[in-house]
Amino acid sequence: MATRFHKMHGLGNDFVVIDARPQPVTLGADRVRAISDRRTGVGCDQLIVLEPSAAADVKMRIFNADGGEVEACGNAARCVVSLLGRESSIETLGGMLRGDAGAAGVTVELGAPRFAAEDIPLAYSLDTRALPLAWEELSDPFAVNVGNPHLVFFVPDAAAVDLSRLGPLIGRDPLFPQGVNVNVAAVRGPRVELRTWERGAGLTPACGTGACATAVAAISRKLATSPVEVSQAGGVLRVDWAPGGPIRMTGPAVHVFTGEIDL
C-alpha cells in the first residue's frame, strides 16, 4: 500500500513529510536511510513524521538522514506550520513549539534557550557561554540548547573554515555524549553569516535551530542586537530574542511536490 508524502524545504534544508495521523507508519533506521537516500530514495536531510498529540495540534518526529531521531528542527517546524495552514502548536522531543504564517513568512516560537551544562549535555561542567576549549583554529565556543544542542564559534570568515572536516571532529567529541551541532559564524554589521554541520545530516544549506542558537550567542556576547538577520547558503532567517524570553524565528517554507512511496 502506497503512503503519501510531501517534499518540502526551508532555505534548501529539505524534508520528506509523512502525515501519519490518519494511518500510523512504522519507520526503522534502515527505512529512514533508504527514503533519505538522494540516489535510490526520495532524498532529504530529514524525514518528518506527523502523529496525533494529546498536548498539541500535532506531534512532529524528526529523523536525520542517518536514521537517528533528534529533538528539534526549526526549518521543518516552519514547513509543518505551512502544511497545516493555520496557527498551530507542535509537540516535539525538544519541547512545545507554536507557529503561524504571515506576510514575512512563517514564524515559529521555540521557547527559551537553555544554557546549563546538563542541558547540552556536557560530559562535565563548564561555562557554556564561554567554553575554554579549542579544536585547531576554532576556539572559545558558545554552547546552548534551543530544543537541540548547538556550539557556536565566531570567526573572521565562516566560508574559510573546513567545516566538513572539523564539524564531525567536534560534534562527536566525547565532551558531548549525545553529540552536538556545530556552527561557525561571522558578524557582518547587523547580519550574521552562518554555516552549520548537523548531527546525522552533515553540512546543510540552512539550519533553523542553528540560526537561533547563533543569534542567541551573538546577542549574549553583545555582538548583535535583536532582531538578528542570519544569512546562510540557502537564504536569510530573522531571529528575535530578548534574554529570559522565547526565541522567534521567521523565514520561508516551500512545498515542492506531493508523491507516494511504498513503505
GROMACS .gro file of C-alpha atoms in nm:
model
  263
    1MET     CA    1   0.000   0.000   0.000
    2ALA     CA    2   0.144   0.337  -0.101
    3THR     CA    3   0.196   0.611   0.158
    4ARG     CA    4   0.151   0.976   0.066
    5PHE     CA    5   0.431   1.221   0.142
    6HIS     CA    6   0.516   1.588   0.090
    7LYS     CA    7   0.856   1.710  -0.025
    8MET     CA    8   0.926   2.047   0.135
    9HIS     CA    9   1.220   2.271   0.218
   10GLY     CA   10   1.316   2.573   0.426
   11LEU     CA   11   1.604   2.765   0.264
   12GLY     CA   12   1.718   2.445   0.090
   13ASN     CA   13   1.714   2.232   0.407
   14ASP     CA   14   1.483   1.966   0.265
   15PHE     CA   15   1.236   1.721   0.413
   16VAL     CA   16   1.011   1.429   0.334
   17VAL     CA   17   0.698   1.485   0.546
   18ILE     CA   18   0.465   1.192   0.613
   19ASP     CA   19   0.132   1.262   0.784
   20ALA     CA   20   0.081   0.952   0.997
   21ARG     CA   21  -0.222   1.086   1.183
   22PRO     CA   22  -0.482   0.904   0.967
   23GLN     CA   23  -0.276   0.585   0.944
   24PRO     CA   24   0.027   0.502   1.165
   25VAL     CA   25   0.354   0.414   0.991
   26THR     CA   26   0.650   0.213   1.118
   27LEU     CA   27   0.989   0.353   1.026
   28GLY     CA   28   1.309   0.188   1.146
   29ALA     CA   29   1.651   0.342   1.091
   30ASP     CA   30   1.713   0.136   0.775
   31ARG     CA   31   1.390   0.258   0.618
   32VAL     CA   32   1.462   0.619   0.709
   33ARG     CA   33   1.805   0.593   0.546
   34ALA     CA   34   1.651   0.436   0.234
   35ILE     CA   35   1.392   0.712   0.192
   36SER     CA   36   1.652   0.984   0.261
   37ASP     CA   37   1.899   0.850   0.003
   38ARG     CA   38   1.926   1.101  -0.285
   39ARG     CA   39   2.011   0.836  -0.547
   40THR     CA   40   1.782   0.546  -0.463
   41GLY     CA   41   1.515   0.708  -0.243
   42VAL     CA   42   1.322   1.034  -0.237
   43GLY     CA   43   1.614   1.226  -0.087
   44CYS     CA   44   1.614   1.464   0.211
   45ASP     CA   45   1.815   1.599   0.502
   46GLN     CA   46   1.545   1.493   0.749
   47LEU     CA   47   1.237   1.271   0.741
   48ILE     CA   48   0.943   1.422   0.932
   49VAL     CA   49   0.656   1.211   1.067
   50LEU     CA   50   0.340   1.380   1.195
   51GLU     CA   51   0.148   1.192   1.463
   52PRO     CA   52  -0.152   1.266   1.687
   53SER     CA   53  -0.077   1.460   2.007
   54ALA     CA   54  -0.274   1.487   2.329
   55ALA     CA   55  -0.100   1.814   2.416
   56ALA     CA   56  -0.079   1.998   2.080
   57ASP     CA   57  -0.233   2.017   1.734
   58VAL     CA   58   0.025   1.768   1.608
   59LYS     CA   59   0.332   1.576   1.719
   60MET     CA   60   0.639   1.614   1.496
   61ARG     CA   61   0.902   1.339   1.496
   62ILE     CA   62   1.233   1.421   1.324
   63PHE     CA   63   1.471   1.164   1.179
   64ASN     CA   64   1.808   1.262   1.036
   65ALA     CA   65   1.923   1.108   0.708
   66ASP     CA   66   2.142   0.864   0.904
   67GLY     CA   67   1.829   0.717   1.066
   68GLY     CA   68   1.870   0.871   1.411
   69GLU     CA   69   1.581   1.055   1.578
   70VAL     CA   70   1.654   1.408   1.703
   71GLU     CA   71   1.476   1.662   1.920
   72ALA     CA   72   1.412   1.970   1.706
   73CYS     CA   73   1.437   2.122   1.359
   74GLY     CA   74   1.342   2.485   1.304
   75ASN     CA   75   1.316   2.472   0.925
   76ALA     CA   76   1.098   2.160   0.946
   77ALA     CA   77   0.874   2.326   1.204
   78ARG     CA   78   0.807   2.613   0.962
   79CYS     CA   79   0.725   2.362   0.689
   80VAL     CA   80   0.481   2.178   0.916
   81VAL     CA   81   0.305   2.504   1.011
   82SER     CA   82   0.279   2.589   0.641
   83LEU     CA   83   0.143   2.242   0.562
   84LEU     CA   84  -0.120   2.264   0.838
   85GLY     CA   85  -0.224   2.605   0.702
   86ARG     CA   86  -0.315   2.768   1.032
   87GLU     CA   87  -0.175   2.885   1.365
   88SER     CA   88  -0.056   2.564   1.523
   89SER     CA   89   0.102   2.409   1.829
   90ILE     CA   90   0.359   2.135   1.768
   91GLU     CA   91   0.484   1.878   2.017
   92THR     CA   92   0.849   1.773   1.971
   93LEU     CA   93   1.108   1.585   2.176
   94GLY     CA   94   1.275   1.923   2.226
   95GLY     CA   95   0.965   2.090   2.368
   96MET     CA   96   0.644   2.259   2.257
   97LEU     CA   97   0.650   2.496   1.958
   98ARG     CA   98   0.395   2.743   1.825
   99GLY     CA   99   0.384   2.880   1.473
  100ASP     CA  100   0.183   3.090   1.232
  101ALA     CA  101   0.220   3.220   0.876
  102GLY     CA  102   0.226   3.589   0.787
  103ALA     CA  103   0.333   3.828   0.515
  104ALA     CA  104   0.701   3.797   0.616
  105GLY     CA  105   0.695   3.417   0.611
  106VAL     CA  106   0.631   3.151   0.873
  107THR     CA  107   0.715   3.239   1.233
  108VAL     CA  108   0.788   2.967   1.488
  109GLU     CA  109   0.833   3.027   1.859
  110LEU     CA  110   1.086   2.781   2.003
  111GLY     CA  111   1.070   2.865   2.373
  112ALA     CA  112   1.354   2.998   2.586
  113PRO     CA  113   1.714   2.880   2.525
  114ARG     CA  114   1.885   2.671   2.793
  115PHE     CA  115   2.245   2.722   2.898
  116ALA     CA  116   2.318   2.471   3.177
  117ALA     CA  117   2.589   2.211   3.114
  118GLU     CA  118   2.334   1.933   3.169
  119ASP     CA  119   2.107   2.086   2.904
  120ILE     CA  120   2.362   2.046   2.622
  121PRO     CA  121   2.463   1.799   2.774
  122LEU     CA  122   2.837   1.814   2.852
  123ALA     CA  123   3.032   1.523   2.998
  124TYR     CA  124   3.148   1.757   3.277
  125SER     CA  125   3.053   2.104   3.398
  126LEU     CA  126   3.193   2.408   3.216
  127ASP     CA  127   3.081   2.766   3.148
  128THR     CA  128   2.868   2.706   2.838
  129ARG     CA  129   2.871   3.075   2.738
  130ALA     CA  130   3.250   3.074   2.701
  131LEU     CA  131   3.385   2.720   2.679
  132PRO     CA  132   3.765   2.731   2.737
  133LEU     CA  133   3.826   2.485   2.454
  134ALA     CA  134   3.970   2.477   2.104
  135TRP     CA  135   3.973   2.242   1.809
  136GLU     CA  136   4.252   2.361   1.579
  137GLU     CA  137   4.166   2.720   1.476
  138LEU     CA  138   3.818   2.708   1.629
  139SER     CA  139   3.816   2.821   1.993
  140ASP     CA  140   3.602   2.959   2.278
  141PRO     CA  141   3.264   2.837   2.155
  142PHE     CA  142   2.924   2.927   2.299
  143ALA     CA  143   2.703   2.626   2.385
  144VAL     CA  144   2.323   2.647   2.401
  145ASN     CA  145   2.021   2.421   2.373
  146VAL     CA  146   1.740   2.567   2.161
  147GLY     CA  147   1.544   2.242   2.151
  148ASN     CA  148   1.858   2.063   2.035
  149PRO     CA  149   2.223   2.127   2.130
  150HIS     CA  150   2.449   2.369   1.943
  151LEU     CA  151   2.804   2.502   1.960
  152VAL     CA  152   2.868   2.843   1.802
  153PHE     CA  153   3.217   2.960   1.704
  154PHE     CA  154   3.261   3.324   1.599
  155VAL     CA  155   3.525   3.351   1.328
  156PRO     CA  156   3.653   3.620   1.088
  157ASP     CA  157   3.538   3.427   0.778
  158ALA     CA  158   3.286   3.142   0.806
  159ALA     CA  159   3.346   3.034   0.445
  160ALA     CA  160   3.717   2.977   0.514
  161VAL     CA  161   3.656   2.710   0.781
  162ASP     CA  162   3.687   2.345   0.672
  163LEU     CA  163   3.361   2.258   0.843
  164SER     CA  164   3.310   1.931   0.655
  165ARG     CA  165   3.619   1.801   0.839
  166LEU     CA  166   3.600   1.993   1.169
  167GLY     CA  167   3.223   1.952   1.213
  168PRO     CA  168   3.228   1.575   1.277
  169LEU     CA  169   3.554   1.603   1.474
  170ILE     CA  170   3.391   1.846   1.718
  171GLY     CA  171   3.035   1.717   1.705
  172ARG     CA  172   3.141   1.365   1.804
  173ASP     CA  173   3.390   1.469   2.072
  174PRO     CA  174   3.346   1.271   2.399
  175LEU     CA  175   3.269   1.602   2.573
  176PHE     CA  176   2.926   1.578   2.407
  177PRO     CA  177   2.781   1.237   2.498
  178GLN     CA  178   2.473   1.293   2.280
  179GLY     CA  179   2.662   1.476   2.003
  180VAL     CA  180   2.626   1.843   1.916
  181ASN     CA  181   2.555   2.061   1.612
  182VAL     CA  182   2.849   2.281   1.511
  183ASN     CA  183   2.812   2.638   1.380
  184VAL     CA  184   3.073   2.883   1.250
  185ALA     CA  185   2.953   3.244   1.230
  186ALA     CA  186   3.097   3.576   1.114
  187VAL     CA  187   2.933   3.901   1.226
  188ARG     CA  188   2.889   4.148   0.937
  189GLY     CA  189   2.722   4.454   1.089
  190PRO     CA  190   2.354   4.380   1.152
  191ARG     CA  191   2.378   4.045   0.968
  192VAL     CA  192   2.550   3.724   1.076
  193GLU     CA  193   2.687   3.483   0.816
  194LEU     CA  194   2.648   3.120   0.924
  195ARG     CA  195   2.748   2.770   0.823
  196THR     CA  196   2.627   2.462   1.014
  197TRP     CA  197   2.729   2.099   1.042
  198GLU     CA  198   2.430   1.900   1.170
  199ARG     CA  199   2.442   1.576   1.365
  200GLY     CA  200   2.333   1.295   1.136
  201ALA     CA  201   2.297   1.516   0.829
  202GLY     CA  202   2.632   1.691   0.776
  203LEU     CA  203   2.661   2.028   0.604
  204THR     CA  204   2.321   2.170   0.503
  205PRO     CA  205   2.221   2.485   0.309
  206ALA     CA  206   2.044   2.614   0.619
  207CYS     CA  207   1.971   2.516   0.979
  208GLY     CA  208   1.685   2.690   1.159
  209THR     CA  209   1.787   2.593   1.511
  210GLY     CA  210   2.149   2.676   1.419
  211ALA     CA  211   2.036   3.025   1.321
  212CYS     CA  212   1.851   3.059   1.652
  213ALA     CA  213   2.149   2.936   1.855
  214THR     CA  214   2.382   3.172   1.670
  215ALA     CA  215   2.154   3.472   1.724
  216VAL     CA  216   2.129   3.392   2.096
  217ALA     CA  217   2.508   3.361   2.118
  218ALA     CA  218   2.565   3.688   1.926
  219ILE     CA  219   2.316   3.880   2.142
  220SER     CA  220   2.454   3.729   2.464
  221ARG     CA  221   2.809   3.832   2.371
  222LYS     CA  222   2.687   4.177   2.261
  223LEU     CA  223   2.799   4.119   1.902
  224ALA     CA  224   2.448   4.186   1.769
  225THR     CA  225   2.110   4.318   1.877
  226SER     CA  226   1.766   4.167   1.823
  227PRO     CA  227   1.630   4.107   1.566
  228VAL     CA  228   1.927   3.932   1.404
  229GLU     CA  229   1.939   3.853   1.033
  230VAL     CA  230   2.118   3.520   0.990
  231SER     CA  231   2.244   3.458   0.636
  232GLN     CA  232   2.309   3.102   0.520
  233ALA     CA  233   2.375   2.943   0.183
  234GLY     CA  234   2.001   2.888   0.134
  235GLY     CA  235   1.890   3.238   0.235
  236VAL     CA  236   1.816   3.458   0.536
  237LEU     CA  237   1.626   3.395   0.859
  238ARG     CA  238   1.517   3.659   1.109
  239VAL     CA  239   1.560   3.570   1.476
  240ASP     CA  240   1.404   3.773   1.759
  241TRP     CA  241   1.516   3.711   2.117
  242ALA     CA  242   1.543   3.900   2.445
  243PRO     CA  243   1.724   3.740   2.741
  244GLY     CA  244   1.480   3.543   2.954
  245GLY     CA  245   1.224   3.516   2.676
  246PRO     CA  246   1.138   3.276   2.395
  247ILE     CA  247   1.310   3.266   2.055
  248ARG     CA  248   1.106   3.360   1.748
  249MET     CA  249   1.233   3.261   1.405
  250THR     CA  250   1.080   3.384   1.076
  251GLY     CA  251   1.151   3.258   0.726
  252PRO     CA  252   1.012   3.081   0.419
  253ALA     CA  253   0.867   2.732   0.388
  254VAL     CA  254   0.826   2.582   0.040
  255HIS     CA  255   0.608   2.290  -0.073
  256VAL     CA  256   0.787   2.124  -0.367
  257PHE     CA  257   0.562   1.830  -0.458
  258THR     CA  258   0.339   1.555  -0.324
  259GLY     CA  259   0.408   1.190  -0.401
  260GLU     CA  260   0.357   0.832  -0.290
  261ILE     CA  261   0.608   0.579  -0.166
  262ASP     CA  262   0.576   0.207  -0.096
  263LEU     CA  263   0.693   0.152   0.261
   0.00000   0.00000   0.00000
